[in-house]
PDB file of C-alpha atoms in Angstrom:
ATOM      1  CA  UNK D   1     -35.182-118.375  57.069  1.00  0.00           C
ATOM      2  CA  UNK D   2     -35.641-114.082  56.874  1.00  0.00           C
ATOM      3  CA  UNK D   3     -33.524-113.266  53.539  1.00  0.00           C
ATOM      4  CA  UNK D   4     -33.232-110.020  50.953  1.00  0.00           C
ATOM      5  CA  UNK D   5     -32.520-110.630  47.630  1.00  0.00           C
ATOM      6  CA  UNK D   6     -31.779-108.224  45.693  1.00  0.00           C
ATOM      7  CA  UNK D   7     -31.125-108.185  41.804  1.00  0.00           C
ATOM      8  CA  UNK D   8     -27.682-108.884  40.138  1.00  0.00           C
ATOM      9  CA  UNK D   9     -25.085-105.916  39.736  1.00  0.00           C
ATOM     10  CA  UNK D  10     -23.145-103.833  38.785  1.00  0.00           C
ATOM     11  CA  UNK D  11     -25.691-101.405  37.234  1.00  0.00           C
ATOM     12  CA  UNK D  12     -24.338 -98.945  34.734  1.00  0.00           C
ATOM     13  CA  UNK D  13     -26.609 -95.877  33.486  1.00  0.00           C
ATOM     14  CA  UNK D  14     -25.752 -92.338  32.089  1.00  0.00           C
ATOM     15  CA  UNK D  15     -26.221 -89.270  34.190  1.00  0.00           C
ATOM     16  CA  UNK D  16     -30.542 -88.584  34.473  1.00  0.00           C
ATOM     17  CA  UNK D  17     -31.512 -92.220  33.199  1.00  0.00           C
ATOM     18  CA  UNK D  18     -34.450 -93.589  35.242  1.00  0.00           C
ATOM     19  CA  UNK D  19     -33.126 -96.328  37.688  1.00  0.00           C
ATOM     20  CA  UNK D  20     -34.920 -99.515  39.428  1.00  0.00           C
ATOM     21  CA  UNK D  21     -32.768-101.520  41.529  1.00  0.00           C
ATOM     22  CA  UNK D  22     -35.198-104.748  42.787  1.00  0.00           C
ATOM     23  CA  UNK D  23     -35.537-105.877  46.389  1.00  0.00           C
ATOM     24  CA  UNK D  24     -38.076-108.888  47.015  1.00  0.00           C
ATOM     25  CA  UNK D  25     -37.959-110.372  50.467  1.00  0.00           C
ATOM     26  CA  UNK D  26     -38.630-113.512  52.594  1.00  0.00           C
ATOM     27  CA  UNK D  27     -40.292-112.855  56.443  1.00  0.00           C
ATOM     28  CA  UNK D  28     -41.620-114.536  59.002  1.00  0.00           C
ATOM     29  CA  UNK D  29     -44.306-112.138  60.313  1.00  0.00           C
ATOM     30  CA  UNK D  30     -43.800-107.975  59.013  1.00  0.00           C
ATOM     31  CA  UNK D  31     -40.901-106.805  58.532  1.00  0.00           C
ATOM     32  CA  UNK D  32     -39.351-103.082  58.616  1.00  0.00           C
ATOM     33  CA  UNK D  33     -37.755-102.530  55.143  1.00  0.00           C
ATOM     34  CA  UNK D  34     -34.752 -99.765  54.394  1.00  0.00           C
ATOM     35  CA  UNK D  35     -32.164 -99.298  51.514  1.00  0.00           C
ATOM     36  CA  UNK D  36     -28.936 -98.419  52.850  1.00  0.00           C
ATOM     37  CA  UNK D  37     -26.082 -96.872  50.211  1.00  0.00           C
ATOM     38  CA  UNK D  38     -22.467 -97.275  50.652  1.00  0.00           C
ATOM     39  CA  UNK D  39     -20.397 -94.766  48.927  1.00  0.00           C
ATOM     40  CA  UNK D  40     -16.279 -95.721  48.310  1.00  0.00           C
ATOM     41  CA  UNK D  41     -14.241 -96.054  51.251  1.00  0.00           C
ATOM     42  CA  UNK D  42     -17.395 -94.845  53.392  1.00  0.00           C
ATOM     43  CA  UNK D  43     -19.592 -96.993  55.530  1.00  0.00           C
ATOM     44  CA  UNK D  44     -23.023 -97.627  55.153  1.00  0.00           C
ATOM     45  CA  UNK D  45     -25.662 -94.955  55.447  1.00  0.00           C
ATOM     46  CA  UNK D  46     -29.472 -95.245  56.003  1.00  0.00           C
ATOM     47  CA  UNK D  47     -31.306 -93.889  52.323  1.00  0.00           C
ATOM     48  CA  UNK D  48     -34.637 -94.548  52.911  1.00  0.00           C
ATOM     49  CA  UNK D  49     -37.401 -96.793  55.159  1.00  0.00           C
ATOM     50  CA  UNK D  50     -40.848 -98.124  55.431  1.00  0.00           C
ATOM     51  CA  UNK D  51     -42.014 -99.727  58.700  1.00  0.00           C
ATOM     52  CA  UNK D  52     -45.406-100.977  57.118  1.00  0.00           C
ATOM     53  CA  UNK D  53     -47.271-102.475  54.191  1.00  0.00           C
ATOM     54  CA  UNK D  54     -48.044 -99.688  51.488  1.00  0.00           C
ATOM     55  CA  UNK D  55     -45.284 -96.698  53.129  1.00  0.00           C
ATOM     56  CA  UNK D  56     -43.131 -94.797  50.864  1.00  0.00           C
ATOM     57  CA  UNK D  57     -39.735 -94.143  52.095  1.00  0.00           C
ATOM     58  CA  UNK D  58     -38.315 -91.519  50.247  1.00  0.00           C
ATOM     59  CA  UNK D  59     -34.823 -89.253  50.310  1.00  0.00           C
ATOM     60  CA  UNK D  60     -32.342 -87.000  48.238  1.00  0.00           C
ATOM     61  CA  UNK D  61     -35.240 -87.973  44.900  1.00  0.00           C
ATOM     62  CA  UNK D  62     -34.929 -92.300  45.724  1.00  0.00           C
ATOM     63  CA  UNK D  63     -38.142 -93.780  46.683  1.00  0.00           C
ATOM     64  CA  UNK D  64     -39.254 -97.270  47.623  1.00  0.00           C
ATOM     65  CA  UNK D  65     -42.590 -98.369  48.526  1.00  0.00           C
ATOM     66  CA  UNK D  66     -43.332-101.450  50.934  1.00  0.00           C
ATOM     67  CA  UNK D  67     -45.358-104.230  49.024  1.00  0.00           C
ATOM     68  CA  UNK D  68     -46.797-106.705  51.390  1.00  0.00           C
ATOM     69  CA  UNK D  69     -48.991-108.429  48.508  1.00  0.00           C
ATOM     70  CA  UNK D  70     -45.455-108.492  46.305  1.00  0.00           C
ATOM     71  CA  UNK D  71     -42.970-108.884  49.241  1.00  0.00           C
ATOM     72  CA  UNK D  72     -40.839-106.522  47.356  1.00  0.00           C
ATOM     73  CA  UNK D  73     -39.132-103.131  48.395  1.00  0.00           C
ATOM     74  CA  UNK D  74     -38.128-101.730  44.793  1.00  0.00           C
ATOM     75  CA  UNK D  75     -35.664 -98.816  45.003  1.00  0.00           C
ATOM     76  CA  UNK D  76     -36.252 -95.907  41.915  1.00  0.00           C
ATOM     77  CA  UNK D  77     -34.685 -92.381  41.205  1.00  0.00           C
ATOM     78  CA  UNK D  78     -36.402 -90.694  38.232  1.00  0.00           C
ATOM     79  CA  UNK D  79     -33.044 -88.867  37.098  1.00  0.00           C
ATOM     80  CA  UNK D  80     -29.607 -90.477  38.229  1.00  0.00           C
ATOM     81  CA  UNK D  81     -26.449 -88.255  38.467  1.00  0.00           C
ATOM     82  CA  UNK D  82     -22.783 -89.288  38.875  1.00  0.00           C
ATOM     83  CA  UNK D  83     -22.694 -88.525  42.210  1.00  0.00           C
ATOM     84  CA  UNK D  84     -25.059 -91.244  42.894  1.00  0.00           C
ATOM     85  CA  UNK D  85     -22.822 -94.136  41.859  1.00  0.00           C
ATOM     86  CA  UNK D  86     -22.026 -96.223  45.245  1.00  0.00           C
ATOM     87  CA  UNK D  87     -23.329 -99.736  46.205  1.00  0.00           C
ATOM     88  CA  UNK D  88     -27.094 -99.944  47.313  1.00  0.00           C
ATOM     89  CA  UNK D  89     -28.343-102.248  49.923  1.00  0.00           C
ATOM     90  CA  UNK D  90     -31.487-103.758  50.826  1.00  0.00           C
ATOM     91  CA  UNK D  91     -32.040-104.974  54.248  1.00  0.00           C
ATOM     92  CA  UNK D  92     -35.141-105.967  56.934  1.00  0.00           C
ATOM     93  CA  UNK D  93     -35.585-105.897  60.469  1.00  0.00           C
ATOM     94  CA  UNK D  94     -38.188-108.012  62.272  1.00  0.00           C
ATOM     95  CA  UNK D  95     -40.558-107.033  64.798  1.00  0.00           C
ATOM     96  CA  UNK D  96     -40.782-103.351  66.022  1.00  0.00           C
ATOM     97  CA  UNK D  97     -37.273-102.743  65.066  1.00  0.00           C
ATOM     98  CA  UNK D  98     -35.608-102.193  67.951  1.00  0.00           C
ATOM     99  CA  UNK D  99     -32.720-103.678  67.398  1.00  0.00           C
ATOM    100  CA  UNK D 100     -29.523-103.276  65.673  1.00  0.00           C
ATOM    101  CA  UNK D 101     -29.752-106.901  63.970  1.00  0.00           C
ATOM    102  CA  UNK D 102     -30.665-106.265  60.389  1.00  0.00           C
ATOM    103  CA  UNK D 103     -30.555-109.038  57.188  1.00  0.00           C
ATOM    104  CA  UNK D 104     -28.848-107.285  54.461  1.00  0.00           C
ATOM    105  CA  UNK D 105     -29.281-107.836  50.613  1.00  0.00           C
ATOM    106  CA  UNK D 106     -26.085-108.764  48.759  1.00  0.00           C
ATOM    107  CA  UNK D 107     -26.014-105.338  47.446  1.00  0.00           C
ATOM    108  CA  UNK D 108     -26.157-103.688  43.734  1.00  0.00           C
ATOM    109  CA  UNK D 109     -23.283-101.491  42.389  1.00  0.00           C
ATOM    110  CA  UNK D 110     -24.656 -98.587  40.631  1.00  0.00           C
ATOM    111  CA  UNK D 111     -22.239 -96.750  38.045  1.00  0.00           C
ATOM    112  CA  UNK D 112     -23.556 -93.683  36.428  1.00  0.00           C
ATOM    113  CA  UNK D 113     -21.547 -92.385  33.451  1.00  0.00           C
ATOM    114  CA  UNK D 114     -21.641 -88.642  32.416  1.00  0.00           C
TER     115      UNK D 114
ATOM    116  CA  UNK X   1     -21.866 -84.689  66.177  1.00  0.00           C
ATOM    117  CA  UNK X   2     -18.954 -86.590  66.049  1.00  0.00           C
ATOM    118  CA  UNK X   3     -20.142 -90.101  63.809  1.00  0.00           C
ATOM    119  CA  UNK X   4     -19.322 -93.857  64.628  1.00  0.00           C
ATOM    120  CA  UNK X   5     -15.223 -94.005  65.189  1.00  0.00           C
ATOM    121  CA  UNK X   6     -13.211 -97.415  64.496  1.00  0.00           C
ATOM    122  CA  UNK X   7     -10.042 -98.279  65.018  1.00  0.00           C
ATOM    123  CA  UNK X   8      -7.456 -99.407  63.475  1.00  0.00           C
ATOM    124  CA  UNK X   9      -8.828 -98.424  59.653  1.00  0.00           C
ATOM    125  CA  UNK X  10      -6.408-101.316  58.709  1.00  0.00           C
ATOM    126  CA  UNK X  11      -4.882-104.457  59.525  1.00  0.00           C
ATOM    127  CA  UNK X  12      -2.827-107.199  58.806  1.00  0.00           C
ATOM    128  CA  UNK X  13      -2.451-110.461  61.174  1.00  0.00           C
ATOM    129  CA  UNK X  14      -1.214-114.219  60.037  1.00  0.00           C
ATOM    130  CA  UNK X  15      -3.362-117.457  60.537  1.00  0.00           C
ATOM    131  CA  UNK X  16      -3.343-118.445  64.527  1.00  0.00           C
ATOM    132  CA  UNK X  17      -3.218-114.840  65.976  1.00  0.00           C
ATOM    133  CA  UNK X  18      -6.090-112.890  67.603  1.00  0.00           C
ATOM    134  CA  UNK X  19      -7.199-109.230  66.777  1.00  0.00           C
ATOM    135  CA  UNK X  20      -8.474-106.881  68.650  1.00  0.00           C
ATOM    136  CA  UNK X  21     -11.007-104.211  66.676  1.00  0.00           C
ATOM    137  CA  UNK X  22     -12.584-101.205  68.533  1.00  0.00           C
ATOM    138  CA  UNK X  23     -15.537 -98.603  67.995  1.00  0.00           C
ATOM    139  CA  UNK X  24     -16.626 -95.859  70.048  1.00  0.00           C
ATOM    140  CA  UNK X  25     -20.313 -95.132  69.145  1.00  0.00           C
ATOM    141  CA  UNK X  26     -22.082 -91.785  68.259  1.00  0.00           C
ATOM    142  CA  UNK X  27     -22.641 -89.703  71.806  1.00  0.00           C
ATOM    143  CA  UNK X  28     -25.395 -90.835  73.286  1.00  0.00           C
ATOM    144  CA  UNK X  29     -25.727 -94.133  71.898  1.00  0.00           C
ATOM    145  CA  UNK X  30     -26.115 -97.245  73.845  1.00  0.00           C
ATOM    146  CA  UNK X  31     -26.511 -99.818  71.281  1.00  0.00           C
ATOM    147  CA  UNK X  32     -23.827-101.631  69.327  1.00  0.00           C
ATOM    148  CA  UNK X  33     -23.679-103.811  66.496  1.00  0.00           C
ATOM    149  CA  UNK X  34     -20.710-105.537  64.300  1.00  0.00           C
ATOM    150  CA  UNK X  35     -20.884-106.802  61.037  1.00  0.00           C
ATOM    151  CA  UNK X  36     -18.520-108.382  58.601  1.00  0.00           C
ATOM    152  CA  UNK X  37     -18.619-107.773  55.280  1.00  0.00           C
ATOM    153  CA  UNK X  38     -16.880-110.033  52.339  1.00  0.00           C
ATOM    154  CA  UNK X  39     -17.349-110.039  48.299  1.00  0.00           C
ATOM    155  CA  UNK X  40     -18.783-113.430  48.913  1.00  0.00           C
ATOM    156  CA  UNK X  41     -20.928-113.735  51.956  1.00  0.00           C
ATOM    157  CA  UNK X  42     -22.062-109.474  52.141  1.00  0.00           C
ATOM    158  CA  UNK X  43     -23.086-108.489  55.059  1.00  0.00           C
ATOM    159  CA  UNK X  44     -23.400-110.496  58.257  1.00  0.00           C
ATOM    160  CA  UNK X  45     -24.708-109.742  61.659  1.00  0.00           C
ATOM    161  CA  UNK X  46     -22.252-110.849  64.220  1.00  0.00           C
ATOM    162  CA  UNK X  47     -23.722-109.244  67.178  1.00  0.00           C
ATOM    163  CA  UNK X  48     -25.032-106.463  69.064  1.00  0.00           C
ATOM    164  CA  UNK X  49     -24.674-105.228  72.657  1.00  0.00           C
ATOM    165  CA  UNK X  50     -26.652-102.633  74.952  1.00  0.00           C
ATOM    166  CA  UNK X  51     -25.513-101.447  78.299  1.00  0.00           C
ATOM    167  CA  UNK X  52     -22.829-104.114  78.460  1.00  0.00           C
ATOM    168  CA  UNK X  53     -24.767-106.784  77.746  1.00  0.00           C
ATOM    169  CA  UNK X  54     -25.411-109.381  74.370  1.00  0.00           C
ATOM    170  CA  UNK X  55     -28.460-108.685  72.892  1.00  0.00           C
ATOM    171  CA  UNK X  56     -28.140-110.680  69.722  1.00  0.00           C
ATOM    172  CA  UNK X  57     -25.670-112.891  68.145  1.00  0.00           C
ATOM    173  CA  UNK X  58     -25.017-113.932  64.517  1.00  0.00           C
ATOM    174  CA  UNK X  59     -24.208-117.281  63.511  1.00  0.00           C
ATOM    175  CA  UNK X  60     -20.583-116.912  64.057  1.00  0.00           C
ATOM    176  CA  UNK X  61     -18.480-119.406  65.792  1.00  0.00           C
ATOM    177  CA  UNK X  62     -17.107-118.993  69.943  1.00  0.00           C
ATOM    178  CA  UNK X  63     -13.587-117.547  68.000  1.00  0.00           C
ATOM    179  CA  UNK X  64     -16.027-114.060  67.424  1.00  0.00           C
ATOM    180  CA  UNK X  65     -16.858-111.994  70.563  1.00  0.00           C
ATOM    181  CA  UNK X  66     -17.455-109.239  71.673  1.00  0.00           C
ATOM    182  CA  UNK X  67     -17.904-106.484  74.877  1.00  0.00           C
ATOM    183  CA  UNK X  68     -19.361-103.575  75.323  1.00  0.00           C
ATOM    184  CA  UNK X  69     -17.934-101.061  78.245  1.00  0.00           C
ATOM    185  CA  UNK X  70     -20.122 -98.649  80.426  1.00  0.00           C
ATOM    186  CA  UNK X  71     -19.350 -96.141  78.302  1.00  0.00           C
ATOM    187  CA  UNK X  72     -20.630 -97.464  75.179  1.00  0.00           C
ATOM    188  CA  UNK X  73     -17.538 -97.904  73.685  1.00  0.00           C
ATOM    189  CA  UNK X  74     -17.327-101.483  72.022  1.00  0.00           C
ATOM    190  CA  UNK X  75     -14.292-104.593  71.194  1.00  0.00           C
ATOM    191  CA  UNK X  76     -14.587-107.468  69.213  1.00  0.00           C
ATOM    192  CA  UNK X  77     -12.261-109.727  69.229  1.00  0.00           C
ATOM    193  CA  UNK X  78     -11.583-112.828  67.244  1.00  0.00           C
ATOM    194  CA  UNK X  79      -8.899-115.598  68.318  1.00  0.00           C
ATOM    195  CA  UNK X  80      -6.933-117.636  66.298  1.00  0.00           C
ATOM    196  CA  UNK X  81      -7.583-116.117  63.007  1.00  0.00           C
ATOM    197  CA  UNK X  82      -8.164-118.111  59.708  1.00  0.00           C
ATOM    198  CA  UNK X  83      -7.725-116.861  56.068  1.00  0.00           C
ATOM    199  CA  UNK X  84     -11.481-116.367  55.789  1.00  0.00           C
ATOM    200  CA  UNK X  85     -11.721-113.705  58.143  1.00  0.00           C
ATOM    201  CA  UNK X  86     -10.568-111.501  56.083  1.00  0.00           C
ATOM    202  CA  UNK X  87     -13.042-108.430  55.923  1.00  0.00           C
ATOM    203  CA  UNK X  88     -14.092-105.530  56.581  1.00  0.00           C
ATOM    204  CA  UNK X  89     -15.726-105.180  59.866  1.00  0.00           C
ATOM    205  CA  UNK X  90     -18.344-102.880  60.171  1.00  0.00           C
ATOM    206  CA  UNK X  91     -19.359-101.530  63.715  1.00  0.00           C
ATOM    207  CA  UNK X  92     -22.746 -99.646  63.892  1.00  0.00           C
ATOM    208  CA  UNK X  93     -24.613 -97.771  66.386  1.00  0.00           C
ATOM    209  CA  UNK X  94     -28.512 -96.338  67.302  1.00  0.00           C
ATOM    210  CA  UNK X  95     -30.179 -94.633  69.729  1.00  0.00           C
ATOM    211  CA  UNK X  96     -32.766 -97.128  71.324  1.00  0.00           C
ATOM    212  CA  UNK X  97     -36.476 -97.430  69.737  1.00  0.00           C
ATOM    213  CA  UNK X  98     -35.365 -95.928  66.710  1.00  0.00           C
ATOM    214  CA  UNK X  99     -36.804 -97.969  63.872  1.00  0.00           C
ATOM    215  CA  UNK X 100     -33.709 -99.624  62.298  1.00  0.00           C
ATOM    216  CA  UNK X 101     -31.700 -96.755  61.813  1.00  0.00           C
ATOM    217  CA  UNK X 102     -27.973 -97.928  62.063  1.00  0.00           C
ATOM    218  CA  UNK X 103     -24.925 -95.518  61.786  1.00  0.00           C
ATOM    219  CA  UNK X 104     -22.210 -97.223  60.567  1.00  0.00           C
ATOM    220  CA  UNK X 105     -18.886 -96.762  60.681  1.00  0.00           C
ATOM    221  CA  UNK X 106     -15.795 -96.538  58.014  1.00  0.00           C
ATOM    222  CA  UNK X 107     -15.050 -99.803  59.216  1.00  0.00           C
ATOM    223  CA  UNK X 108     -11.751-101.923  60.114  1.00  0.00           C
ATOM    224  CA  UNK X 109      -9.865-103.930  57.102  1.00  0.00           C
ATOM    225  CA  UNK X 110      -8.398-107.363  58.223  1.00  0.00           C
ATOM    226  CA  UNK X 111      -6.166-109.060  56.589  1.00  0.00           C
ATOM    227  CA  UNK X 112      -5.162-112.316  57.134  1.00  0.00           C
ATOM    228  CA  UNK X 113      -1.815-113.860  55.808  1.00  0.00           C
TER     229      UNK X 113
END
């Protein structure tokens, strides 16, 4: 079946380290691909999307680019801050999109230390 | 613009009862969907609902439902509650044809005793 996998957390940088968090994915036909962040006690909020092989999503300095060839979805930030520290998740939606069913990642904690 | 509102934030119930969790969706939204979340399984699609009606469903057993009203406001309710439904349920909205974009809410916190 449709899955996200996403790599092992928690994460734990210092403040303007380079950060990859991976995302590879399994689809039947082409997916829509978005990271979503949760921050504590806060519910999920949209990052980033690409709706198409090759796209960049990109927001607030994260960017992730849609690899058909790879199947992957790799979320970077060249310079993390403390601020950033939450829980990132990877998801897909199939066909146009339209809907409000997405397959979500198991999610990656990200700590960044001062 | 007011964001995705749930009620209650938190709550605790014993095995057999039923809960009753509610979310009133951004203005202007017609499309709702509910998720519960757990350290072990993530994130799960239970189901979603436009203009009052089931548009998807998770793989969730008959215990999980759900309604939507005409005013977009949404329920989920789940009947004689186990241990393992403790979570945190999620309750998202979106305007229609927008490409994935979900607005979640804080979510609700069962517990289950």
């Amino acid at each position: 079946g449709d899955s996200v996998t996403q790599m092992e957390g928690p994460v734990t940088l210092s403040e303007e380290a380079f950060l990859t968090i991976n995302c590879t994915y399994t689809a039947t036909g082409y997916p829509s691909l978005f990271w979503y962040v949760q921050y504590p006690g806060e519910g999920l909020q949209l990052l980033l999307k690409a709706t198409k092989a090759d796209d960049k999503g990109s927001n607030k300095g994260f960017e992730a680019t849609y690899r058909k060839e790879t199947t992957s979805f790799h979320l970077e930030k060249g310079s993390v801050q403390v601020s950033d520290s939450a829980v990132y998740f990877c998801a897909l939606t199939l066909g146009s999109g339209n809907t409000g069913k997405l397959i979500f990642g198991q999610g990656t904690t990200l700590q960044v230390k001062p | 613009k007011a964001g995705v509102t749930q009620t209650p934030r938190y709550l605790i119930k014993t095995r057999g009862q039923q809960v009753t969790l509610s979310c009133s969706p951004i203005s202007g939204h017609r499309s709702v969907s509910w998720y519960q979340q757990t350290p072990g399984q993530g994130l799960q699609f239970l189901f979603e609902y436009f203009s009052e009606t089931q548009r998807n469903k998770g793989n969730f057993p008959g215990r999980f439902s759900g309604r939507q009203f005409s005013n977009s406001r949404s329920e989920m309710n789940v009947s004689t509650l186990e241990l393992g439904d403790s979570a945190l349920y999620l309750c998202a909205s979106r305007s229609t044809g927008n490409t994935g974009e979900l607005f979640f809410g804080e979510g609700s916190r069962l517990t289950v005793l």
